[in-house]
């Protein structure tokens, strides 16, 4: 084994280059480790260091690709149907952000793979398929095929860099990949020295060629597909999800994940005999092991989870997917990065855990574990097949022009869904069932720490004041990346709340694991059932906002805001002195959906602001105080990411400490002056900016007579101060939408952004 040591600042250099650790190469094929030992070490390290730094920069990019795979067994499908399923699967994941798309299916000859790749949107891929001369009438009974939308990190968007990626010039192994392999440069260099030729600039190709190298190195000891992939994965560093297909293993597919989401949908004509799949562990007893479903899981939360009440069942039964009458049955499997790509086919899904390796062949699904020597806690010994709650209609645009517009207008319904079953408006009672067993621990906590990124961070910031007021516990709100950079002290009596719409945000997940290691109570507030954060936290709240299919998380903000507000109310229910305050907030929540509809009726006037007052502006300042500071930050973020206009949210109390220098007659300003306890202080800020010739747009309450004549206003209904930000943010969402449309930008696919950030 060779280990290249480096400084702590260059952690990449600590990655190992130990290939084939459990295999002995043939005498004529020296191992890669031996070959590396022959390299001039000093020059090798220098080149690695340079590549390391560039990879660390790449690792900060928003790499959110979309994976889709389809397998059918004893189910007739013609090629036209296959291609349509693959393209639809990619189209359902377009919101994740991508710059090229591709797919690979079986050809007419044994071992032949047909590729379609296109830079740009899935629509372009469909056009390329339509223009080809492929025989779309050919019917297959069993097959596997894979598809991918790529977000460029290693190499520019091009057809050659588009996935699926093959092993150099060979179709022996093809791969689709989400994430980044951080030691790909070292692997590439070593494999090139071994004589392998690379066609692309991608890190994925290093994985494909490494797979071929392992296969070629063992002509006398043929591995199974799973054994082969396990050997490869042990040499990889980074965050990724893979789907492998090989001509050596027809009609067989292997998937693996570490840090990037991956799930498998199952569709059958008859009811399945079991609704879970056992994990097959390596070792002598792997095939004979019987899972005792009375035993508690060995997850980080095992001491908190009651054992399931079910009979012992042999491993064989759970993986064959036989019908209740014991006969094999036609079956389809759908592999995807996101449930939205699967829901039109089936609602029965299985979420893979980190270091799971799933093999699909002959209508069977097997799940294996990659046993890594990193001391991590074992995960549960089975994967449940869950039922999706979303509907296909919920991820279609319907009557709206864009997904973002649809999500803005869905907010009256989404906030109701967040409160449904949790708020009893008659008894003024809030019940969050997922937290019931942990409320006493939370109330005894000495500190509440919110950890989030982007919009989720703003929703936490918006509710910090009400948490401090109702619980009288100190609250800090942390950006997950900065929280990790500082190695923030966390103690066992801290309560850490992790907010993420997708539940897969990389920085937030790393912060969660950091806090778990230090013994803190960890709570998740997410929208995606089965996501990493929802599985790894001790308890949590699903915000129930419904599926989001635009990059701009508009309804996520309002639903997260409400979910956190409900959490604060429930935490304080043991304090009689706050009863009146809690009741006032609950009354405000009851009126909220109708008030949001009132604000949405301002759409036409907001369009006029976008095409008139702000039409030619290059910058925009938004300012407010107290609860409205978070509103300004979130509004500025939406305007930035959708309309590409520079915008900045400013705490009005800091106006005299620098930002006032920017104010003149040419600087557009939006100031939030809704009536709360800080209203007089915001009036003072208004006076300061108008004295310097600013002509602000004022967001104020209906019936507020304190606004001077001639001032441009956006009037919204008045509600309790802690909820006012929910109404104030909606005009800013609409404004960002209209600014983008005016300039001809695609609001559903803003440049350089992805829906869920799964790399650091």
XYZ file of C-alpha atoms in Angstrom:
760
model
C 0.000 0.000 0.000
C 1.225 3.487 -0.850
C -0.043 6.512 0.996
C 0.838 9.942 -0.271
C 0.991 12.205 2.744
C 0.203 15.905 2.588
C -0.615 18.823 4.839
C -3.923 19.128 6.641
C -4.863 21.880 4.202
C -4.516 19.372 1.360
C -6.640 16.514 2.610
C -6.907 15.168 -0.883
C -3.265 14.094 -0.701
C -4.159 11.813 2.179
C -6.360 9.709 -0.075
C -5.056 6.234 -0.639
C -4.051 4.777 -3.966
C -4.524 1.160 -2.992
C -6.127 -0.710 -5.842
C -7.276 -4.320 -5.813
C -6.596 -4.742 -2.078
C -8.338 -8.108 -1.890
C -7.213 -9.468 -5.248
C -3.893 -10.777 -6.450
C -3.080 -9.634 -9.994
C -1.819 -12.176 -12.427
C 1.980 -12.473 -12.662
C 2.028 -10.670 -15.974
C -0.113 -7.767 -14.737
C 1.573 -5.727 -12.004
C -0.758 -3.951 -9.606
C -1.340 -0.226 -9.835
C 0.152 0.183 -6.361
C 3.414 -1.335 -7.569
C 3.350 0.868 -10.621
C 2.825 4.022 -8.569
C 5.867 3.100 -6.504
C 8.004 3.364 -9.642
C 6.974 6.956 -10.383
C 9.367 9.813 -9.578
C 7.784 10.625 -6.227
C 8.605 14.327 -5.962
C 7.211 15.226 -9.362
C 4.237 12.976 -8.775
C 3.372 14.772 -5.535
C 3.761 18.197 -7.149
C 1.379 17.279 -9.944
C -1.056 15.760 -7.463
C -0.991 18.926 -5.369
C -1.851 21.089 -8.369
C -4.644 18.772 -9.367
C -5.819 18.629 -5.761
C -6.286 22.366 -5.507
C -8.230 22.536 -8.761
C -10.431 19.657 -7.626
C -11.120 21.365 -4.312
C -12.394 24.366 -6.251
C -14.533 22.108 -8.411
C -15.870 20.445 -5.289
C -17.461 23.736 -4.284
C -19.581 23.892 -7.452
C -23.241 22.998 -7.497
C -23.094 19.544 -9.055
C -26.634 18.254 -9.104
C -27.066 15.780 -11.928
C -30.098 13.576 -12.463
C -29.857 9.785 -12.735
C -32.531 7.579 -14.246
C -32.456 3.860 -14.959
C -35.089 1.419 -16.128
C -35.198 -2.403 -15.908
C -37.999 -4.683 -17.047
C -38.248 -8.443 -16.508
C -40.877 -10.655 -18.207
C -42.489 -7.420 -19.388
C -42.654 -6.715 -23.124
C -41.524 -3.236 -24.140
C -40.640 -1.887 -27.556
C -37.788 0.553 -28.018
C -40.126 3.494 -28.505
C -41.614 2.863 -25.073
C -38.174 2.442 -23.514
C -36.884 5.694 -24.959
C -40.032 7.538 -23.865
C -39.701 6.211 -20.294
C -36.048 7.295 -20.160
C -36.674 10.762 -21.594
C -39.643 11.353 -19.297
C -37.554 10.261 -16.327
C -34.932 12.859 -17.230
C -37.538 15.547 -17.898
C -39.039 15.061 -14.426
C -35.627 15.896 -12.949
C -34.873 18.935 -15.095
C -35.427 21.274 -12.152
C -32.259 19.918 -10.535
C -30.102 21.872 -12.966
C -28.148 20.444 -15.916
C -26.468 21.400 -19.180
C -26.540 18.147 -21.191
C -28.454 14.884 -21.325
C -27.840 11.366 -22.578
C -28.935 7.743 -22.420
C -27.727 4.261 -23.324
C -29.806 1.241 -24.419
C -29.042 -2.216 -25.781
C -28.370 -2.452 -29.521
C -29.390 -5.092 -32.036
C -26.224 -7.184 -31.687
C -25.021 -8.914 -28.495
C -22.803 -6.542 -26.518
C -23.808 -3.490 -28.573
C -24.804 -0.270 -26.784
C -26.637 2.551 -28.550
C -25.972 6.028 -27.143
C -27.874 9.265 -27.550
C -26.193 12.387 -26.174
C -27.041 16.055 -26.535
C -25.849 19.363 -25.076
C -28.778 21.387 -23.808
C -32.248 20.341 -22.743
C -34.000 16.981 -22.800
C -36.110 18.315 -25.665
C -32.941 18.347 -27.779
C -32.246 14.742 -26.795
C -35.740 13.761 -27.912
C -35.114 15.465 -31.249
C -31.848 13.608 -31.740
C -33.607 10.303 -31.066
C -36.408 11.176 -33.499
C -33.855 11.979 -36.234
C -31.998 8.670 -35.797
C -32.691 5.552 -37.860
C -32.935 3.238 -34.852
C -35.576 0.514 -35.067
C -38.082 1.645 -32.442
C -40.429 -1.285 -33.052
C -38.071 -3.937 -31.653
C -39.638 -5.609 -28.606
C -37.638 -6.835 -25.613
C -38.901 -8.890 -22.696
C -36.037 -8.142 -20.306
C -33.451 -5.347 -20.465
C -31.689 -2.580 -18.525
C -31.039 0.959 -19.731
C -29.661 4.115 -18.116
C -29.973 7.859 -18.641
C -28.549 11.032 -17.134
C -28.709 14.823 -17.010
C -25.244 16.261 -16.432
C -24.117 19.409 -14.640
C -20.605 20.122 -15.905
C -17.802 20.039 -13.316
C -14.967 18.115 -14.973
C -14.869 19.277 -18.571
C -17.211 21.646 -20.417
C -20.691 20.674 -21.635
C -20.184 18.603 -24.797
C -21.499 15.432 -26.365
C -18.235 13.619 -25.603
C -18.447 14.564 -21.885
C -22.122 13.696 -21.688
C -23.152 10.585 -19.763
C -23.431 7.616 -19.998
C -19.640 7.377 -19.861
C -17.953 4.253 -21.161
C -14.598 2.702 -20.302
C -12.442 4.555 -22.819
C -13.204 3.236 -26.304
C -14.812 0.079 -24.895
C -18.484 -0.536 -24.159
C -17.605 -3.235 -21.595
C -18.716 -0.973 -18.728
C -20.820 2.175 -18.897
C -21.675 4.459 -15.994
C -23.926 7.352 -15.065
C -22.792 9.366 -12.074
C -24.066 12.079 -9.750
C -21.483 13.866 -7.565
C -17.712 14.221 -7.699
C -14.929 11.651 -7.333
C -12.229 13.718 -5.659
C -9.355 11.354 -6.373
C -10.244 10.953 -10.051
C -7.150 12.856 -11.214
C -4.809 10.428 -9.464
C -6.717 7.450 -10.827
C -6.616 8.919 -14.327
C -2.872 9.451 -14.172
C -2.154 5.928 -12.959
C -4.502 4.307 -15.482
C -2.991 6.316 -18.338
C 0.423 5.014 -17.323
C -1.030 1.520 -17.565
C -1.902 2.219 -21.206
C -5.595 3.077 -20.921
C -6.839 5.862 -23.211
C -9.325 8.466 -22.007
C -11.947 9.993 -24.307
C -13.477 12.588 -21.981
C -12.539 15.193 -19.370
C -14.889 13.719 -16.770
C -14.063 12.203 -13.397
C -16.625 9.518 -14.218
C -14.460 8.026 -16.963
C -11.764 7.226 -14.414
C -14.337 5.104 -12.587
C -15.449 3.323 -15.781
C -11.867 2.563 -16.857
C -10.902 1.500 -13.337
C -13.776 -0.989 -13.473
C -12.462 -2.344 -16.762
C -8.917 -2.512 -15.354
C -10.068 -4.595 -12.397
C -11.956 -6.901 -14.769
C -9.053 -7.216 -17.214
C -6.576 -7.885 -14.397
C -8.405 -11.040 -13.325
C -8.785 -13.236 -16.451
C -8.632 -16.404 -14.361
C -10.801 -15.206 -11.507
C -14.039 -13.788 -12.823
C -15.841 -11.670 -10.250
C -19.557 -11.157 -9.913
C -20.810 -7.715 -10.903
C -21.286 -6.766 -7.239
C -17.814 -7.960 -6.229
C -16.342 -5.979 -9.088
C -18.115 -2.771 -8.111
C -17.226 -3.239 -4.434
C -13.553 -3.450 -5.397
C -13.822 -0.252 -7.422
C -15.758 1.692 -4.791
C -13.161 0.990 -2.137
C -10.704 3.074 -4.161
C -12.977 6.093 -4.640
C -13.178 9.230 -2.523
C -15.854 11.892 -2.693
C -19.632 12.087 -2.824
C -21.434 10.170 -5.535
C -24.228 7.950 -6.795
C -23.529 5.460 -9.595
C -25.454 3.196 -11.914
C -23.318 0.619 -13.752
C -24.242 -1.402 -16.845
C -21.988 -3.971 -18.540
C -21.947 -6.110 -21.651
C -20.353 -8.843 -19.516
C -23.501 -8.965 -17.369
C -26.499 -8.705 -19.740
C -29.788 -7.514 -18.269
C -28.070 -6.738 -14.979
C -27.531 -3.391 -13.304
C -25.641 -2.331 -10.173
C -26.153 0.939 -8.315
C -24.226 2.469 -5.429
C -24.426 5.656 -3.410
C -22.300 7.591 -0.982
C -23.513 11.080 -0.139
C -25.783 11.558 -3.195
C -29.455 10.491 -3.177
C -30.641 7.397 -5.026
C -33.899 5.478 -4.826
C -35.480 2.499 -6.586
C -39.124 2.225 -7.601
C -40.799 -1.183 -7.906
C -43.810 -1.862 -10.136
C -45.639 -5.202 -10.346
C -49.041 -6.351 -11.588
C -49.670 -8.371 -8.435
C -49.167 -7.503 -4.801
C -45.669 -8.196 -3.451
C -45.297 -10.912 -0.852
C -43.112 -8.689 1.339
C -42.607 -4.940 1.529
C -38.922 -4.813 2.398
C -35.556 -5.987 1.109
C -32.924 -7.452 3.406
C -29.362 -6.206 3.303
C -26.909 -8.954 2.351
C -23.797 -8.677 4.476
C -20.467 -10.158 3.482
C -19.093 -13.046 5.482
C -19.471 -16.731 5.926
C -23.024 -16.491 7.202
C -24.229 -14.048 4.573
C -26.477 -16.533 2.803
C -27.789 -18.246 5.911
C -28.382 -15.204 8.075
C -31.983 -14.747 9.152
C -33.229 -11.293 9.992
C -35.017 -11.018 13.299
C -37.471 -8.194 12.778
C -37.970 -8.025 16.546
C -34.412 -6.770 16.940
C -34.038 -2.986 17.072
C -32.229 -1.322 14.161
C -28.591 -0.426 14.546
C -28.956 3.083 13.168
C -27.740 6.160 15.114
C -31.294 6.418 16.449
C -31.678 2.776 17.429
C -31.999 3.593 21.110
C -34.930 5.817 20.276
C -36.800 3.561 17.842
C -39.135 0.832 19.078
C -38.604 -2.634 17.557
C -40.938 -3.611 14.736
C -43.417 -6.391 15.447
C -43.087 -8.917 12.654
C -42.141 -12.552 12.132
C -38.710 -13.818 11.278
C -38.377 -14.182 7.538
C -35.629 -15.755 5.502
C -33.466 -13.565 3.309
C -34.497 -15.508 0.229
C -38.133 -14.429 0.475
C -37.503 -10.730 0.706
C -35.436 -10.379 -2.436
C -37.260 -12.488 -5.018
C -40.327 -10.251 -5.319
C -42.506 -13.278 -5.940
C -46.265 -12.920 -5.957
C -48.395 -14.072 -3.040
C -49.066 -17.341 -4.852
C -45.300 -18.046 -4.978
C -44.808 -17.674 -8.748
C -42.367 -15.356 -10.554
C -44.079 -12.299 -11.965
C -43.359 -9.521 -14.436
C -41.655 -6.641 -12.694
C -40.225 -3.204 -13.509
C -37.583 -1.259 -11.606
C -36.970 2.489 -11.842
C -33.735 3.981 -10.489
C -33.677 7.749 -9.973
C -32.134 10.599 -8.025
C -35.568 11.956 -7.193
C -39.023 10.508 -6.548
C -40.589 12.924 -9.040
C -39.085 10.839 -11.868
C -40.767 7.679 -10.588
C -44.189 8.708 -9.337
C -45.854 8.492 -12.767
C -44.931 4.790 -12.903
C -45.187 3.600 -9.313
C -45.563 4.862 -5.764
C -43.639 1.965 -4.234
C -40.065 3.088 -3.617
C -37.010 1.997 -1.665
C -34.431 4.542 -0.499
C -30.795 3.452 -0.535
C -28.482 4.333 2.352
C -24.883 5.505 2.053
C -22.585 2.646 0.994
C -25.486 0.504 -0.202
C -24.849 -1.452 -3.400
C -28.030 -2.603 -5.152
C -28.045 -5.284 -7.851
C -31.030 -5.863 -10.129
C -31.073 -9.017 -12.266
C -33.662 -11.621 -13.313
C -36.443 -9.679 -11.639
C -34.671 -9.698 -8.286
C -33.321 -6.850 -6.198
C -30.376 -7.559 -3.892
C -28.861 -4.970 -1.561
C -25.289 -5.392 -0.342
C -23.169 -3.268 1.953
C -19.746 -1.855 1.198
C -17.829 -2.652 4.383
C -15.496 0.307 4.759
C -12.866 0.603 7.503
C -14.035 4.001 8.659
C -15.645 3.019 11.943
C -19.104 4.079 10.861
C -22.153 2.671 12.621
C -23.947 -0.145 10.835
C -27.233 0.792 9.189
C -30.462 -1.190 9.599
C -30.476 -4.713 8.169
C -33.348 -4.092 5.785
C -34.713 -1.415 3.471
C -38.438 -0.813 3.588
C -40.470 -0.321 0.436
C -42.361 2.886 1.130
C -45.371 4.506 -0.521
C -44.982 7.929 -2.118
C -47.584 10.500 -1.148
C -47.121 12.819 -4.142
C -49.366 12.801 -7.220
C -48.234 13.189 -10.822
C -50.546 16.203 -11.264
C -48.624 17.985 -8.517
C -45.427 18.052 -10.586
C -47.055 19.367 -13.784
C -47.343 23.056 -14.616
C -51.076 22.910 -15.264
C -52.520 26.303 -16.218
C -49.356 28.213 -15.283
C -46.612 29.376 -17.618
C -43.761 28.331 -15.331
C -43.188 26.026 -12.380
C -42.075 28.974 -10.258
C -45.334 30.797 -10.927
C -47.255 27.631 -10.044
C -45.396 27.280 -6.744
C -46.013 30.915 -5.789
C -49.738 30.481 -6.415
C -49.840 27.157 -4.557
C -48.830 28.775 -1.275
C -52.368 29.174 0.134
C -52.703 25.379 -0.192
C -49.143 24.506 0.837
C -49.375 26.428 4.131
C -52.639 24.628 4.892
C -50.929 21.293 4.191
C -48.154 22.202 6.611
C -50.710 22.923 9.346
C -53.136 20.093 8.515
C -53.537 17.639 11.378
C -51.178 19.655 13.557
C -53.123 22.754 14.579
C -56.418 22.596 16.452
C -57.737 26.117 15.984
C -60.662 25.582 18.343
C -58.570 24.395 21.282
C -55.512 26.505 20.384
C -53.391 23.386 20.431
C -50.381 22.412 18.286
C -49.257 18.791 18.009
C -46.171 17.728 16.080
C -46.294 13.952 16.386
C -42.696 13.411 15.294
C -41.432 15.375 18.297
C -43.736 14.070 21.005
C -41.132 11.811 22.640
C -38.422 14.465 22.602
C -40.152 17.622 23.804
C -38.941 17.197 27.387
C -35.339 16.921 26.136
C -35.725 20.000 23.957
C -37.172 22.054 26.794
C -34.215 21.181 28.994
C -31.685 22.150 26.326
C -29.336 24.990 27.169
C -29.139 26.236 23.581
C -30.982 25.817 20.258
C -28.773 25.807 17.170
C -30.335 26.124 13.722
C -28.181 24.921 10.845
C -29.175 25.502 7.210
C -28.212 27.006 3.851
C -29.825 29.555 1.538
C -33.596 29.860 1.773
C -33.721 27.386 4.663
C -31.280 29.575 6.580
C -33.566 32.564 6.042
C -36.614 30.675 7.340
C -34.671 29.809 10.498
C -33.545 33.415 10.853
C -37.153 34.603 10.424
C -38.320 32.508 13.389
C -35.350 32.982 15.707
C -37.002 35.839 17.602
C -40.195 33.885 18.320
C -38.178 30.880 19.542
C -36.247 33.092 21.942
C -39.424 34.835 23.093
C -41.521 31.716 23.690
C -38.859 29.278 24.950
C -36.484 31.726 26.680
C -33.634 29.550 25.414
C -30.676 31.172 23.588
C -30.895 30.562 19.840
C -28.175 30.756 17.204
C -28.713 30.443 13.459
C -25.759 29.034 11.532
C -24.904 28.772 7.867
C -23.943 25.105 7.559
C -20.734 25.717 5.604
C -19.483 28.344 8.070
C -20.574 26.182 11.006
C -18.291 23.412 9.746
C -15.444 25.747 8.830
C -15.354 27.091 12.390
C -15.726 23.648 13.992
C -18.326 25.218 16.244
C -18.422 23.797 19.796
C -21.470 21.558 20.278
C -22.452 19.923 23.572
C -24.732 17.100 24.636
C -27.364 19.442 26.048
C -27.622 21.433 22.799
C -30.662 21.043 20.555
C -29.620 21.218 16.896
C -32.278 21.792 14.224
C -31.369 21.125 10.579
C -33.557 22.776 7.967
C -33.456 21.642 4.329
C -36.138 21.482 1.669
C -34.606 18.491 -0.116
C -33.088 16.851 2.941
C -29.990 16.172 0.831
C -28.032 19.445 1.182
C -24.411 18.337 1.540
C -23.186 20.987 3.987
C -26.230 20.540 6.210
C -25.795 16.752 6.236
C -22.130 17.105 7.217
C -23.126 19.527 9.985
C -25.738 17.011 11.165
C -23.160 14.227 11.403
C -20.787 16.579 13.207
C -23.468 17.235 15.844
C -24.467 13.574 16.100
C -20.854 12.693 16.856
C -20.935 15.174 19.756
C -24.086 13.759 21.307
C -26.513 16.619 20.623
C -30.208 16.021 20.025
C -30.652 16.459 16.264
C -33.980 17.437 14.689
C -34.756 17.590 10.974
C -37.167 19.971 9.266
C -37.435 18.743 5.678
C -39.914 18.407 2.836
C -38.711 15.119 1.381
C -39.761 11.893 3.067
C -36.928 9.355 3.054
C -34.204 11.957 2.507
C -30.836 11.627 4.227
C -31.588 14.268 6.877
C -34.992 12.753 7.654
C -33.372 9.352 8.173
C -30.312 10.387 10.163
C -31.858 12.827 12.643
C -33.321 11.620 15.946
C -36.722 13.093 15.141
C -38.211 15.786 12.978
C -40.991 17.580 11.151
C -41.948 17.139 7.502
C -43.125 20.466 6.163
C -45.580 18.819 3.703
C -45.222 21.558 1.089
C -45.686 19.086 -1.756
C -43.177 18.442 -4.534
C -41.126 21.418 -5.717
C -40.217 21.392 -9.370
C -38.567 24.785 -9.759
C -35.127 25.765 -8.558
C -36.493 28.780 -6.657
C -37.858 27.373 -3.386
C -40.790 29.736 -2.987
C -43.301 27.604 -1.120
C -40.497 25.882 0.792
C -39.760 29.169 2.542
C -43.323 29.778 3.685
C -43.894 26.158 4.721
C -40.597 25.962 6.615
C -41.493 29.252 8.317
C -44.803 27.797 9.508
C -43.327 24.454 10.560
C -40.741 26.234 12.700
C -43.425 28.524 14.114
C -45.462 25.461 15.135
C -42.363 23.984 16.758
C -41.829 27.150 18.818
C -45.472 27.162 19.908
C -45.403 23.526 21.000
C -42.166 23.975 22.912
C -43.772 26.777 24.946
C -47.105 25.086 25.679
C -46.005 24.364 29.257
C -45.688 28.114 29.960
C -48.995 29.624 31.027
C -47.609 33.164 30.833
C -47.335 32.856 27.037
C -50.861 31.556 26.462
C -52.215 34.834 25.088
C -49.255 35.227 22.733
C -49.582 31.651 21.451
C -53.301 32.051 20.883
C -52.767 35.263 18.904
C -50.282 33.481 16.619
C -52.657 30.534 16.115
C -55.454 32.952 15.191
C -53.034 34.504 12.690
C -52.272 31.079 11.225
C -56.004 30.451 10.740
C -56.384 33.623 8.664
C -53.149 33.162 6.741
C -54.331 31.241 3.617
C -56.985 33.841 2.835
C -54.527 36.689 3.383
C -52.004 35.055 1.022
C -54.691 34.950 -1.679
C -55.248 38.671 -1.109
C -51.539 39.345 -1.662
C -51.495 37.205 -4.815
C -54.200 39.482 -6.217
C -51.519 42.224 -6.384
C -49.827 40.368 -9.254
C -50.766 42.902 -11.932
C -49.458 45.925 -10.022
C -46.241 44.096 -9.216
C -45.756 43.348 -12.908
C -46.041 47.085 -13.532
C -43.297 47.781 -10.987
C -41.068 45.230 -12.727
C -41.641 46.700 -16.177
C -41.679 50.322 -15.032
C -39.906 51.554 -11.902
C -37.327 48.747 -11.806
C -37.141 48.087 -15.552
C -33.607 49.347 -16.186
C -32.118 49.017 -12.719
C -28.894 47.115 -12.190
C -29.048 46.999 -8.389
C -31.706 46.932 -5.706
C -31.592 47.419 -1.925
C -34.166 45.867 0.391
C -34.307 46.943 4.010
C -36.283 46.162 7.137
C -35.918 45.473 10.855
C -36.742 42.747 13.325
C -38.789 39.950 11.787
C -38.475 41.612 8.383
C -34.693 41.363 8.146
C -35.040 37.733 7.042
C -37.735 38.803 4.571
C -35.271 41.239 2.999
C -32.545 38.598 2.760
C -34.874 36.051 1.183
C -36.374 38.606 -1.202
C -32.909 39.717 -2.305
C -31.890 36.091 -2.838
C -34.910 35.408 -5.049
C -34.277 38.518 -7.148
C -30.608 37.561 -7.528
C -31.091 33.962 -8.509
C -34.034 34.449 -10.875
C -33.591 37.874 -12.498
C -29.759 38.097 -12.150
C -30.113 41.641 -10.792
C -27.727 42.549 -7.998
C -29.836 42.864 -4.865
C -28.941 43.161 -1.216
C -30.956 42.704 1.953
C -30.013 45.239 4.637
C -30.896 45.429 8.310
C -32.335 48.934 8.558
C -30.626 49.445 11.922
C -27.267 49.211 10.130
C -28.153 51.842 7.542
C -25.902 54.512 9.065
C -22.975 52.104 9.322
C -22.179 52.044 5.625
C -25.163 51.277 3.361
C -26.455 54.868 3.528
C -23.538 55.862 1.287
C -25.230 53.980 -1.567
C -28.454 55.954 -1.373
C -29.262 58.557 -4.036
C -31.978 59.225 -6.588
C -30.658 56.476 -8.864
C -30.625 53.635 -6.332
C -33.887 51.637 -6.229
C -34.925 50.762 -2.675
C -37.675 48.573 -1.270
C -38.343 49.187 2.416
C -40.640 47.016 4.541
C -42.707 49.211 6.888
C -45.444 46.944 8.162
C -46.885 47.881 11.531
C -45.193 46.147 14.443
C -43.250 47.259 17.516
C -40.346 48.450 15.341
C -42.511 50.537 13.011
C -41.251 53.916 14.376
C -37.630 52.865 13.872
C -38.288 51.844 10.271
C -40.017 55.204 9.740
C -36.766 56.818 10.832
C -34.860 54.816 8.223
C -37.446 55.842 5.628
C -36.862 59.495 6.494
C -33.102 59.078 6.165
C -33.242 57.598 2.684
C -35.872 60.026 1.355
C -33.773 62.937 2.670
C -31.085 61.685 0.273
C -33.485 61.748 -2.691
C -34.326 58.040 -2.691
C -37.735 57.126 -4.081
C -38.450 53.858 -2.264
C -41.159 51.303 -2.865
C -42.794 50.714 0.520
C -44.326 47.405 1.574
C -46.886 48.439 4.186
C -50.159 47.316 5.717
C -53.608 48.010 4.369
C -55.096 51.066 6.049
C -51.753 52.524 7.120
C -52.361 56.290 6.893
C -48.857 57.175 8.033
C -47.413 56.785 4.512
C -46.944 60.091 2.706
C -48.906 60.863 -0.436
C -47.109 60.069 -3.664
C -45.003 57.246 -2.198
C -45.120 54.025 -4.199
C -46.631 51.329 -1.987
C -47.370 47.631 -1.988
C -50.113 47.113 0.573
C -50.559 43.754 2.284
C -52.972 42.581 5.010
C -51.900 42.999 8.612
C -51.321 39.990 10.851
C -49.500 39.230 14.093
C -45.904 40.460 13.927
C -44.350 36.983 14.037
C -46.272 35.988 10.887
C -46.096 39.235 8.928
C -43.012 38.093 7.034
C -45.044 35.286 5.445
C -47.226 37.880 3.728
C -44.418 40.330 2.981
C -42.277 37.798 1.109
C -44.911 36.993 -1.515
C -44.769 40.393 -3.310
C -40.991 39.971 -3.508
C -41.382 36.476 -4.999
C -43.764 37.832 -7.622
C -41.490 40.787 -8.288
C -38.485 38.521 -8.893
C -40.598 36.409 -11.239
C -41.738 39.376 -13.327
C -38.249 40.910 -13.450
C -36.934 37.641 -14.871
C -39.746 37.281 -17.403
C -39.269 40.888 -18.540
C -35.629 40.158 -19.334
C -36.392 36.882 -21.080
C -34.776 34.589 -18.499
C -35.854 31.006 -17.821
C -37.117 31.214 -14.252
C -37.337 27.438 -13.841
C -33.698 26.878 -14.818
C -31.616 29.828 -13.611
C -28.032 29.723 -14.739
C -25.344 28.191 -12.526
C -27.853 26.957 -9.957
C -29.264 23.586 -8.981
C -32.291 22.620 -6.923
C -30.450 20.621 -4.312
C -26.783 21.128 -3.537
C -25.220 17.728 -2.957
C -21.576 18.777 -2.988
C -19.800 20.998 -0.494
